[in-house]
PDB file of C-alpha atoms and ligand atoms in Angstrom:
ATOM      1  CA  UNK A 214      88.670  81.381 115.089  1.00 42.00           C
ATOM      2  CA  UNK A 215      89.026  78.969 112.920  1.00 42.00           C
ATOM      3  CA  UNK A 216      91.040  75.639 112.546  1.00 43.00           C
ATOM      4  CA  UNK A 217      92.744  76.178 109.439  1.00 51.00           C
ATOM      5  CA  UNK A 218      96.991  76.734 110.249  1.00 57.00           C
ATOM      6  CA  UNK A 219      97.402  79.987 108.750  1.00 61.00           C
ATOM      7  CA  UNK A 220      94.185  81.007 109.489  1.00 67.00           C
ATOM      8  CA  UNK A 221      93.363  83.996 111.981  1.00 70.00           C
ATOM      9  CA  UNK A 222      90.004  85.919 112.614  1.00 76.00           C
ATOM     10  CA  UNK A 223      88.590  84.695 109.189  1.00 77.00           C
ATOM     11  CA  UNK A 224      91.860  85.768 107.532  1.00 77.00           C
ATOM     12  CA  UNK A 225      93.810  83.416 105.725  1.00 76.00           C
ATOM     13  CA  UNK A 226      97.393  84.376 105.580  1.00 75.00           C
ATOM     14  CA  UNK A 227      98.407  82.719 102.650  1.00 74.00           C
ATOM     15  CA  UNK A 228      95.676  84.317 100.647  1.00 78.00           C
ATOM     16  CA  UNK A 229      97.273  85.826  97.319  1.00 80.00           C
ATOM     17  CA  UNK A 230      94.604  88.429  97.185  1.00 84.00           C
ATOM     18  CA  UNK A 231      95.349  89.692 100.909  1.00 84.00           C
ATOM     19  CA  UNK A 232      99.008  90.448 100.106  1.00 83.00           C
ATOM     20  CA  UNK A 233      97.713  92.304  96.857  1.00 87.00           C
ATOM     21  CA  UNK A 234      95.522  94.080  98.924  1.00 89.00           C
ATOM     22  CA  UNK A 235      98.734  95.041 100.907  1.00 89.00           C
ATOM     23  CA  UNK A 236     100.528  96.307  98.153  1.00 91.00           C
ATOM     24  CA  UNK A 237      98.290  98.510  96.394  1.00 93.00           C
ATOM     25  CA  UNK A 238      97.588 100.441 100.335  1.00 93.00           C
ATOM     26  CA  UNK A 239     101.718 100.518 100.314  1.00 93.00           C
ATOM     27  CA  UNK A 240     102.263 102.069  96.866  1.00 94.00           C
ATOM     28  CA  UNK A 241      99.660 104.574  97.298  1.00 94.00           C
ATOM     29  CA  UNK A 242     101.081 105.633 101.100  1.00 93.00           C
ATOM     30  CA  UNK A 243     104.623 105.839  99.134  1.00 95.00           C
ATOM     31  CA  UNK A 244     102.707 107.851  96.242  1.00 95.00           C
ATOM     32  CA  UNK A 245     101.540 110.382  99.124  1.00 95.00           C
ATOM     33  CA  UNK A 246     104.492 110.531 100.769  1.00 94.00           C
ATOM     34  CA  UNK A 247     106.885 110.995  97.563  1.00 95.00           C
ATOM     35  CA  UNK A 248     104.313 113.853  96.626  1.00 95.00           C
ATOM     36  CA  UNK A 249     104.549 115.985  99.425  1.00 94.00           C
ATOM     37  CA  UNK A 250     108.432 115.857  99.403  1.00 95.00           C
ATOM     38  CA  UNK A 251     111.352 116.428 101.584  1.00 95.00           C
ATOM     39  CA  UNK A 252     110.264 117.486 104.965  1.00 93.00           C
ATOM     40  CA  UNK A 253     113.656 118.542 105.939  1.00 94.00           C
ATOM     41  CA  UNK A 254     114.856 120.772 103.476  1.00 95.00           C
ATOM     42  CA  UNK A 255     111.590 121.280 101.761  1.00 95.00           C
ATOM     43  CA  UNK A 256     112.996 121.897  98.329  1.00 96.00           C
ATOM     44  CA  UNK A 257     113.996 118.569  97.397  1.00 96.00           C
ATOM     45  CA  UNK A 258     112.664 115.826  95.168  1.00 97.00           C
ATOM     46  CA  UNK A 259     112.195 112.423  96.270  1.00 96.00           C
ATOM     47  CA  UNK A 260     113.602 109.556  94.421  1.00 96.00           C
ATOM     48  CA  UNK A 261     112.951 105.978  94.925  1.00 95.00           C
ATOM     49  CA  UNK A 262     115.708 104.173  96.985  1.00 93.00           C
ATOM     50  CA  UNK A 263     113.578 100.848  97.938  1.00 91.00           C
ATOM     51  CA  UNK A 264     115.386  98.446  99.026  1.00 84.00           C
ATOM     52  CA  UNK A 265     114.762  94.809  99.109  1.00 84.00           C
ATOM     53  CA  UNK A 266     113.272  92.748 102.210  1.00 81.00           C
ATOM     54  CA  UNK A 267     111.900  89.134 102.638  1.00 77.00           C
ATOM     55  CA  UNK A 268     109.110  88.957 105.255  1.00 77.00           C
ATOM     56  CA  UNK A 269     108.219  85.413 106.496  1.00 76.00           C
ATOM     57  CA  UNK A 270     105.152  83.518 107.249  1.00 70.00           C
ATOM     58  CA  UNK A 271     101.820  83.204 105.431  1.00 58.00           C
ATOM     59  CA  UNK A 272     103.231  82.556 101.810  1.00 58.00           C
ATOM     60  CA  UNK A 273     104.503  79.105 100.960  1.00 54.00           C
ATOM     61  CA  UNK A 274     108.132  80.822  99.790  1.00 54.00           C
ATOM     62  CA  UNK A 275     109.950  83.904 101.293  1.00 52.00           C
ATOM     63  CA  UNK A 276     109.194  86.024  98.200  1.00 63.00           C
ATOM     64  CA  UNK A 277     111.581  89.308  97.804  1.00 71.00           C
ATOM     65  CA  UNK A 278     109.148  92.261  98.536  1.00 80.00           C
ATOM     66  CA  UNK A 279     110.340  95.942  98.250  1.00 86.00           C
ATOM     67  CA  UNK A 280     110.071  98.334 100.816  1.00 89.00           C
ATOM     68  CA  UNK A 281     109.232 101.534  99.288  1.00 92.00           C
ATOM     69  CA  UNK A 282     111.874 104.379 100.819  1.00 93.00           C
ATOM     70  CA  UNK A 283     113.070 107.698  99.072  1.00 95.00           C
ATOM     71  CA  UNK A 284     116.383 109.728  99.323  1.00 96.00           C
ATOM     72  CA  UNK A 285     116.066 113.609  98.728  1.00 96.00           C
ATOM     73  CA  UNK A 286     117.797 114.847  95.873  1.00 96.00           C
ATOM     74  CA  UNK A 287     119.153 117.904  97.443  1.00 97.00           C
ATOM     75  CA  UNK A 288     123.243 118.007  98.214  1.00 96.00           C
ATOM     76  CA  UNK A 289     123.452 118.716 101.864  1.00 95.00           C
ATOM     77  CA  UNK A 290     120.240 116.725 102.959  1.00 96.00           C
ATOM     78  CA  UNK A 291     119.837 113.713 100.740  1.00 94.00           C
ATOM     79  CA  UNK A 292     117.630 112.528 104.084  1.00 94.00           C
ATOM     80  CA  UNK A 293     115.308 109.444 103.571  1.00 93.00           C
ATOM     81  CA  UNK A 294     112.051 108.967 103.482  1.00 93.00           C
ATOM     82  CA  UNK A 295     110.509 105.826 104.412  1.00 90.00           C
ATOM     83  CA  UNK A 296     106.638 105.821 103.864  1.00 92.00           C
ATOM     84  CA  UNK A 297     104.337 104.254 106.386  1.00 91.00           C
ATOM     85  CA  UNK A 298     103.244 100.923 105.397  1.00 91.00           C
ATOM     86  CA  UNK A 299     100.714  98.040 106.209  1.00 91.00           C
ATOM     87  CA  UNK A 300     103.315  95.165 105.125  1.00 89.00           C
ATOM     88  CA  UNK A 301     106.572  95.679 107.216  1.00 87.00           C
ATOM     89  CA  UNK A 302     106.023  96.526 110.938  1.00 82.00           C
ATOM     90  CA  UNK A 303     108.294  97.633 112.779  1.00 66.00           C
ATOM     91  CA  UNK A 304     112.070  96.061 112.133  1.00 68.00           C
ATOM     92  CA  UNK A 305     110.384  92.726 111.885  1.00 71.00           C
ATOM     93  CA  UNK A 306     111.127  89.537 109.926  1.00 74.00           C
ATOM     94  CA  UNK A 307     107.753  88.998 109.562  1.00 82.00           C
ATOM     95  CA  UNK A 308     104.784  90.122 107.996  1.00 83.00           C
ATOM     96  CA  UNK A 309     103.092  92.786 109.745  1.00 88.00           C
ATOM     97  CA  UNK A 310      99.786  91.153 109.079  1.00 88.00           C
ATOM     98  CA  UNK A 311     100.936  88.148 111.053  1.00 87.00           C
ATOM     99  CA  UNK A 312     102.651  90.060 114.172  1.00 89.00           C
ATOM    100  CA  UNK A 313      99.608  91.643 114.603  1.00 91.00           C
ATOM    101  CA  UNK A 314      97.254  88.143 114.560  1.00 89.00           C
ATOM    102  CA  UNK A 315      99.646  85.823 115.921  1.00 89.00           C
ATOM    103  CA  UNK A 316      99.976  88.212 118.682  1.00 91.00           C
ATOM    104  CA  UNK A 317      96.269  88.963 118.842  1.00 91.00           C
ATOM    105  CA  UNK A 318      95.800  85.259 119.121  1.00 88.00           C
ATOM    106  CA  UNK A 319      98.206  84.675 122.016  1.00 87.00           C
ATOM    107  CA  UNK A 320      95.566  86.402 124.601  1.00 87.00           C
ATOM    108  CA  UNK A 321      93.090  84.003 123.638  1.00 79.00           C
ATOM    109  CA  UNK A 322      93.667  80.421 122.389  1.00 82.00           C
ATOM    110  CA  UNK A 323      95.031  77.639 124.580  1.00 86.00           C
ATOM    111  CA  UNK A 324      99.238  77.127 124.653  1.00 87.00           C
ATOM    112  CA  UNK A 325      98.661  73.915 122.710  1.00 88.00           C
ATOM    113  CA  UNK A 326      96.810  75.800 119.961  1.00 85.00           C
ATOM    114  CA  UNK A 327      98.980  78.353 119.930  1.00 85.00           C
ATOM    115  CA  UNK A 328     102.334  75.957 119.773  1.00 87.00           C
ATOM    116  CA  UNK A 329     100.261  74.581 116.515  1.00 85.00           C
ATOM    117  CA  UNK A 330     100.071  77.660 115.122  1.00 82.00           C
ATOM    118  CA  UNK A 331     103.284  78.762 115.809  1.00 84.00           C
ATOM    119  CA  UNK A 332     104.802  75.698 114.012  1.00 85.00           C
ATOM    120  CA  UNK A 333     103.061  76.622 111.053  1.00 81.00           C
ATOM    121  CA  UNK A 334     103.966  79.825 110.577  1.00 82.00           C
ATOM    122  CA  UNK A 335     107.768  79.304 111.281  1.00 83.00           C
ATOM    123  CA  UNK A 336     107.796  81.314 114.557  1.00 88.00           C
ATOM    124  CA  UNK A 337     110.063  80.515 117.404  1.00 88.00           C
ATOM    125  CA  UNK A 338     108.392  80.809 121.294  1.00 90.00           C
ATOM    126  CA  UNK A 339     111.136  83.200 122.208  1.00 92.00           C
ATOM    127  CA  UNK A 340     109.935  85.406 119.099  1.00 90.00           C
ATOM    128  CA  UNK A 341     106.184  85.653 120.128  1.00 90.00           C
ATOM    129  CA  UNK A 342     107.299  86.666 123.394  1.00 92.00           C
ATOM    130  CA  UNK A 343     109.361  88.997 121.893  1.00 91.00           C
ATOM    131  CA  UNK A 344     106.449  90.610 119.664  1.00 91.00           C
ATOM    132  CA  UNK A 345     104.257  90.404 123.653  1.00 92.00           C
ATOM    133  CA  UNK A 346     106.858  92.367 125.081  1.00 92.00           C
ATOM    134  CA  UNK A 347     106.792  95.102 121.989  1.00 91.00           C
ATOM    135  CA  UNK A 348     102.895  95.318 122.047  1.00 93.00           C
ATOM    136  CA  UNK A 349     102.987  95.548 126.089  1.00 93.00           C
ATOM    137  CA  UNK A 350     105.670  97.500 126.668  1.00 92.00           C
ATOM    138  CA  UNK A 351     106.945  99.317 123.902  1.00 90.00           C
ATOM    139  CA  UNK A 352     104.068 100.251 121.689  1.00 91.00           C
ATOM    140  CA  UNK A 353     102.159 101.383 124.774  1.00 94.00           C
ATOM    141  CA  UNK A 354     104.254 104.316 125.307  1.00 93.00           C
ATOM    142  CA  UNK A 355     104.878 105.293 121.319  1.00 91.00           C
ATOM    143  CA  UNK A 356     104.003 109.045 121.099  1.00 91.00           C
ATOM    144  CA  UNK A 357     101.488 107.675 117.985  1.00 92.00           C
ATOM    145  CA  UNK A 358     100.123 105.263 121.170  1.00 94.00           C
ATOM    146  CA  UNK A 359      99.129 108.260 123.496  1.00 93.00           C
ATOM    147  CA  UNK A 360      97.116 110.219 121.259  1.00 93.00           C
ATOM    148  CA  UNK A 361      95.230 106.851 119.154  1.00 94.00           C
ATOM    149  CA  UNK A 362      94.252 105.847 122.634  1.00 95.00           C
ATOM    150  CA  UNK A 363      92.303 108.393 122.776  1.00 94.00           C
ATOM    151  CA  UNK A 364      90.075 107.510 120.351  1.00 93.00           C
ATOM    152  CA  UNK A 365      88.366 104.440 121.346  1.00 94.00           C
ATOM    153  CA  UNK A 366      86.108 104.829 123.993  1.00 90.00           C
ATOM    154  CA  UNK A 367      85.763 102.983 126.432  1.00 89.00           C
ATOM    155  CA  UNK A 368      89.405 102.998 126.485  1.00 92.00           C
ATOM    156  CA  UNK A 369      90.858  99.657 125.139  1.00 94.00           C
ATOM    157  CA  UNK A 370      92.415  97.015 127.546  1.00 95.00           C
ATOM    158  CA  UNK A 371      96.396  97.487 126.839  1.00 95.00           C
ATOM    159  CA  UNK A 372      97.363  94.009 128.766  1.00 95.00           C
ATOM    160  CA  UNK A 373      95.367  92.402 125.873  1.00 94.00           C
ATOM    161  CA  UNK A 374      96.831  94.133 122.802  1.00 95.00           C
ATOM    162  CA  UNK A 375      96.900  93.763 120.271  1.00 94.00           C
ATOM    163  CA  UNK A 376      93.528  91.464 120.646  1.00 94.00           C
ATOM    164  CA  UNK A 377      91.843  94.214 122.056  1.00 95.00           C
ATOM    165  CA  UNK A 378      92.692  96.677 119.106  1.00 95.00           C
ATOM    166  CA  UNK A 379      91.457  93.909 116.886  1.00 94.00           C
ATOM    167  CA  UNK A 380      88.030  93.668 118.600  1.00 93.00           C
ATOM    168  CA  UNK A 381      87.333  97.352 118.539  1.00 95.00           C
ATOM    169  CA  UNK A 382      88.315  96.850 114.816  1.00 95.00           C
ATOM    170  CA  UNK A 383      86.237  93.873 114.446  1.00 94.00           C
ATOM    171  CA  UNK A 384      88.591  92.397 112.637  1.00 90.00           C
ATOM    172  CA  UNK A 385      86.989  89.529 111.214  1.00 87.00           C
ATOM    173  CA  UNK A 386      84.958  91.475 108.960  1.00 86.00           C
ATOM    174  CA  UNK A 387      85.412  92.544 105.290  1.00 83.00           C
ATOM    175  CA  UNK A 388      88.028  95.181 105.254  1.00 88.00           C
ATOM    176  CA  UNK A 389      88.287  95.744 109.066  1.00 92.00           C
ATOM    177  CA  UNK A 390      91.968  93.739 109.022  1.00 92.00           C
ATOM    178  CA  UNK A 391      92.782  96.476 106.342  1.00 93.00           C
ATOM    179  CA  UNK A 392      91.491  99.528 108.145  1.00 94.00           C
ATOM    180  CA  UNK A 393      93.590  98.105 111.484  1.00 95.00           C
ATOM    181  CA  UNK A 394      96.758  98.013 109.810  1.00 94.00           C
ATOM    182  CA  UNK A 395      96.214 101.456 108.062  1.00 94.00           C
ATOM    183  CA  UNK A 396      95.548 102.676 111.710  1.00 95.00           C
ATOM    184  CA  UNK A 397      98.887 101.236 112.935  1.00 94.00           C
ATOM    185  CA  UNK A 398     101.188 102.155 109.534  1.00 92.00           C
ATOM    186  CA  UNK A 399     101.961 105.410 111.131  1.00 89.00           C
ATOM    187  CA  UNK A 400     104.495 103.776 113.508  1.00 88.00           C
ATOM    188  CA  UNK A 401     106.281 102.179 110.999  1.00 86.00           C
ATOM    189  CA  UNK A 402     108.681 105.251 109.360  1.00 81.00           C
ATOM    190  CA  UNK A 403     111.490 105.724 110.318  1.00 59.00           C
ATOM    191  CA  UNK A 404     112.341 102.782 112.158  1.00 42.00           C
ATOM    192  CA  UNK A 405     114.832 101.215 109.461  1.00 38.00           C
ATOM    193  CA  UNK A 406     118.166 101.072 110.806  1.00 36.00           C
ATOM    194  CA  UNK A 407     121.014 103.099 108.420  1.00 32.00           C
ATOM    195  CA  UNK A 408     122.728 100.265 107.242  1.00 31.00           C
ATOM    196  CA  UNK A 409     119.792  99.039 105.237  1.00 35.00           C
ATOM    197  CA  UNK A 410     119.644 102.078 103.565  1.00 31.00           C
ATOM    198  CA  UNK A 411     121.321 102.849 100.319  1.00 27.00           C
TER     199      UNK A 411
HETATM  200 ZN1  LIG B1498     115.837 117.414 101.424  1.00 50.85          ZN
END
């Protein structure tokens, strides 16, 4: 790792090109998912009902990003669809890409490092233990979490995630940061509480 702040595995967080990156993976997953439309009533057209979030860390400002989400057209269901993404994990303030480092880094940098980094990036202790406690505890035993698992063989330590996802990903190489996050999007429908929604 190296020393820059906002720098994680090779990735730097404030990177322009990253977030692009980011964006273009998020349209097309809300392209997919507006094409197959409504999976409750299966009749109904999805139109766009994004609404408007402001994830922190790795940019200098807290730019306005849209969540992509769509609402069916069909009276009597009108259900929404939220796509999977690689930007918004979770119900998180921040970043997705930075939950999943900054937690990644936690197993494996010293408490002084990590209280550097941590300053940089705007993110409370009582957060990061927070994010810990979601990685240990309650991603573990996500129905998505019990069947991935399965994939990676030998099984992946779960008292180190998500470092150890990021090592079988091998994050720090061209694309591999990209591929992780695709890997985890699928946990991130659904998760929006109502009252953000339109
Ligand atoms: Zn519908």
């Amino acid at each position: 790792m190296k020393s820059t702040r906002r720098e994680f595995f090779g990735h730097d967080l404030a990177n322009p090109c990253l977030h692009q990156h980011l964006r273009k993976i998020d349209a097309e997953l809300a392209q997919a998912t507006r094409q197959a439309g409504c999976l409750y009533c299966l009749i109904g057209v999805l139109h766009s009902a994004n609404y408007k979030r402001k994830p922190r860390g790795g940019q200098k400002e807290c730019l306005e990003e849209l969540r992509h989400s769509f609402c069916c057209d069909q009276d009597g269901c009108r259900k929404r669809h939220t796509p999977p993404s690689v930007r918004f994990l979770d119900r998180r303030v921040y970043w997705g890409v930075i939950v999943v480092l900054v937690s990644a880094a936690h197993h494996g940098i010293t408490p002084e490092r990590m209280r550097v980094l941590r300053e940089a990036l705007g993110i409370d202790r009582r957060t990061l233990e927070r994010w810990r406690q979601w990685w240990l505890g309650t991603f573990v035993r996500t129905p998505f979490w019990k069947v991935a698992r399965a994939r990676f063989m030998p099984l992946l330590c779960e008292k180190t995630l998500p470092l150890s996802l990021g090592q079988a990903f091998q994050i720090a190489r061209p694309g591999q940061l990209l591929q992780l996050l695709k890997f985890l999007a699928p946990i991130t429908t659904g998760s929006i509480p109502l009252e953000r929604c339109c």
